[in-house]
Amino acid sequence: RKRLSERARARRRKVGGPAFQQLKAACQACPLVIVQDEAGGDWCALLRFRSPTFVDVHDPADVYPPQLWFEVEATFSGPPGSEAALPGGRYACAQVLKSWALPFLAGRSLGQICHIVQLAISDKKILGYSNGKIVPYARSLNRAKEACAQSRQPFAEGPEDGQTVASWPSLRKCLEDVLEQSREDGRCGVPLADFK
């Protein structure tokens, strides 16, 4: 979906629910394609006679050499990487990192870079989140919370810049809108990660 939406935006076209529903129906009708439902009401289409070689970005296994992690850490601990504020999604972040032409990412697929970003956030504590962006861990919200916990101080931070605290009615309306859009797109749910 993301790749199709990205390609449509590049051509200044809108891709919505009916188009995805038609695409899914066409894939289901094709004998060379297997359609599999995924979490959150999403789906994928795979070629029947080709084994999938996709990278599972949620796989906790670190299959990368220690040198790669040394270089990732060095990139984000010194200038200009220490000041980086990358897009908040793994996919968009991976696209930006690939565009930087970092030598240690040369030859790696976008899926592998997404996996590296995920591990750098969830396992290695090299990257983290702040104000909806992926940033070096030293500048992340989790690091700030960790520092408060270590000093046994409460973490008291208001809403992020430009954001307000939602009321219960406005939150309910927002959730209804998101779920309605999901139904229009032909999905039967929304992945929890989409609410971050």
Coordinates of C-alpha atoms in Angstrom, one line a residue:
R1 CA 0.0 0.0 0.0
K2 CA 2.7 2.5 1.0
R3 CA 4.7 2.0 -2.2
L4 CA 1.5 2.2 -4.4
S5 CA 0.4 5.4 -2.5
E6 CA 4.0 6.8 -2.9
R7 CA 4.0 6.1 -6.6
A8 CA 0.6 7.7 -7.1
R9 CA 1.6 10.8 -5.2
A10 CA 4.7 11.1 -7.4
R11 CA 2.3 11.1 -10.4
R12 CA 0.0 13.6 -8.6
R13 CA -2.8 11.0 -8.4
K14 CA -5.0 10.0 -5.5
V15 CA -5.3 6.4 -4.5
G16 CA -8.1 5.6 -2.2
G17 CA -10.3 2.7 -1.0
P18 CA -12.1 1.8 -4.2
A19 CA -8.8 1.6 -6.1
F20 CA -7.3 -0.7 -3.5
Q21 CA -10.4 -2.8 -3.4
Q22 CA -10.3 -3.2 -7.2
L23 CA -6.6 -4.0 -7.1
K24 CA -7.2 -6.7 -4.4
A25 CA -10.0 -8.2 -6.5
A26 CA -7.8 -8.3 -9.6
C27 CA -5.0 -9.9 -7.6
Q28 CA -7.4 -12.5 -6.2
A29 CA -8.6 -13.3 -9.7
C30 CA -5.1 -13.8 -11.1
P31 CA -3.9 -17.5 -10.9
L32 CA -0.3 -16.3 -10.6
V33 CA -0.9 -14.3 -7.4
I34 CA -1.6 -15.3 -3.8
V35 CA -3.4 -12.7 -1.7
Q36 CA -2.7 -12.9 2.0
D37 CA -4.5 -10.9 4.7
E38 CA -2.3 -9.2 7.2
A39 CA -2.7 -7.5 10.6
G40 CA -4.8 -4.4 10.8
G41 CA -7.0 -5.4 7.9
D42 CA -4.2 -4.9 5.4
W43 CA -3.2 -7.4 2.7
C44 CA -0.4 -8.3 0.4
A45 CA -0.1 -10.0 -3.0
L46 CA 2.7 -12.4 -3.7
L47 CA 3.8 -14.2 -6.8
R48 CA 2.7 -17.8 -6.6
F49 CA 5.9 -19.4 -8.0
R50 CA 8.4 -17.2 -6.3
S51 CA 9.4 -17.6 -2.7
P52 CA 9.1 -14.3 -0.7
T53 CA 12.4 -12.8 0.3
F54 CA 11.1 -9.8 2.2
V55 CA 12.8 -8.6 5.3
D56 CA 10.6 -8.8 8.5
V57 CA 11.3 -5.4 10.1
H58 CA 9.9 -6.7 13.4
D59 CA 12.3 -9.7 13.6
P60 CA 14.4 -9.1 16.7
A61 CA 17.3 -11.1 15.3
D62 CA 20.3 -9.0 14.7
V63 CA 21.9 -10.4 11.5
Y64 CA 24.2 -7.4 10.9
P65 CA 28.0 -7.3 11.6
P66 CA 29.2 -5.4 14.7
Q67 CA 31.0 -3.0 12.5
L68 CA 27.7 -1.8 11.0
W69 CA 26.4 -0.9 14.5
F70 CA 29.7 0.9 15.3
E71 CA 29.3 3.0 12.2
V72 CA 25.6 3.7 12.8
E73 CA 26.4 4.8 16.4
A74 CA 29.3 7.0 15.1
T75 CA 27.1 8.6 12.5
F76 CA 24.4 9.6 15.0
S77 CA 26.7 10.6 17.9
G78 CA 28.8 13.2 16.0
P79 CA 28.1 16.1 13.7
P80 CA 26.0 16.4 11.6
G81 CA 24.1 13.1 12.6
S82 CA 23.7 14.1 16.2
E83 CA 21.5 17.0 15.1
A84 CA 19.4 14.8 12.7
A85 CA 15.6 14.7 12.9
L86 CA 14.5 12.1 10.5
P87 CA 10.9 11.2 9.4
G88 CA 9.0 9.4 12.2
G89 CA 8.2 6.3 10.2
R90 CA 10.7 3.5 9.6
Y91 CA 10.0 3.4 5.8
A92 CA 10.4 7.2 5.3
C93 CA 13.4 7.2 7.6
A94 CA 15.0 4.4 5.7
Q95 CA 14.4 6.3 2.4
V96 CA 16.2 9.4 3.8
L97 CA 19.1 7.3 5.2
K98 CA 19.5 5.6 1.8
S99 CA 19.6 9.0 0.1
W100 CA 22.5 10.0 2.4
A101 CA 24.6 7.3 0.6
L102 CA 26.2 6.2 3.8
P103 CA 29.0 3.7 3.0
F104 CA 27.9 1.1 5.7
L105 CA 24.4 1.0 4.1
A106 CA 25.7 0.6 0.5
G107 CA 24.2 -2.4 -1.2
R108 CA 21.5 -2.8 1.4
S109 CA 17.8 -3.0 0.4
L110 CA 15.2 -0.6 1.7
G111 CA 13.8 -3.4 3.7
Q112 CA 17.1 -4.1 5.4
I113 CA 17.5 -0.4 6.2
C114 CA 14.0 -0.4 7.7
H115 CA 15.1 -3.4 9.9
I116 CA 18.3 -1.6 10.9
V117 CA 16.3 1.5 11.9
Q118 CA 13.9 -0.7 13.9
L119 CA 16.8 -2.5 15.7
A120 CA 18.5 0.9 16.3
I121 CA 15.4 2.1 18.1
S122 CA 14.1 -1.0 19.9
D123 CA 17.3 -2.9 20.7
K124 CA 20.5 -0.8 20.3
K125 CA 19.2 2.5 21.7
I126 CA 21.0 4.4 19.0
L127 CA 17.9 6.1 17.8
G128 CA 14.6 7.1 19.4
Y129 CA 11.6 9.4 19.0
S130 CA 11.0 13.0 19.8
N131 CA 8.2 15.3 18.5
G132 CA 7.2 12.7 16.0
K133 CA 10.6 12.4 14.5
I134 CA 13.4 9.8 14.7
V135 CA 16.4 11.3 16.4
P136 CA 19.6 10.2 18.0
Y137 CA 18.8 8.4 21.2
A138 CA 20.6 11.0 23.4
R139 CA 17.9 13.5 22.2
S140 CA 14.9 11.2 22.4
L141 CA 11.9 11.2 24.7
N142 CA 12.8 7.7 26.0
R143 CA 16.3 9.0 27.0
A144 CA 14.7 11.9 28.9
K145 CA 12.3 9.5 30.7
E146 CA 15.2 7.2 31.5
A147 CA 17.2 10.0 33.0
C148 CA 14.2 11.0 35.2
A149 CA 13.8 7.4 36.3
Q150 CA 17.5 7.0 37.2
S151 CA 17.3 10.2 39.3
R152 CA 13.9 9.1 40.7
Q153 CA 12.3 12.2 39.4
P154 CA 8.8 12.3 37.8
F155 CA 8.7 12.9 34.1
A156 CA 6.4 15.8 33.5
E157 CA 6.3 17.1 30.0
G158 CA 3.3 18.7 28.4
P159 CA 2.2 18.2 24.8
E160 CA 4.8 18.4 22.0
D161 CA 5.3 21.7 20.3
G162 CA 2.3 22.8 18.3
Q163 CA 0.0 20.1 19.9
T164 CA -2.7 20.4 22.4
V165 CA -4.1 17.9 24.8
A166 CA -7.2 16.3 23.3
S167 CA -10.6 16.2 25.0
W168 CA -12.4 12.8 25.2
P169 CA -15.0 13.9 22.7
S170 CA -12.4 15.1 20.2
L171 CA -10.4 11.9 20.6
R172 CA -13.5 9.9 20.0
K173 CA -14.3 11.9 16.8
C174 CA -10.7 11.4 15.6
L175 CA -10.9 7.7 16.1
E176 CA -14.2 7.5 14.3
D177 CA -12.7 9.4 11.4
V178 CA -9.7 7.1 11.2
L179 CA -11.8 3.9 11.4
E180 CA -14.2 5.3 8.7
Q181 CA -11.3 6.0 6.4
S182 CA -10.0 2.5 7.0
R183 CA -13.4 1.1 6.0
E184 CA -13.4 3.3 2.9
D185 CA -10.0 1.9 2.0
G186 CA -11.3 -1.6 2.2
R187 CA -9.5 -2.5 5.5
C188 CA -11.2 -4.0 8.5
G189 CA -9.0 -2.3 11.1
V190 CA -6.1 0.0 11.7
P191 CA -2.7 -1.1 12.9
L192 CA -2.0 0.2 16.4
A193 CA 1.3 1.7 15.1
D194 CA -0.7 4.1 12.9
F195 CA -1.9 5.9 16.1
K196 CA 1.6 6.9 17.2

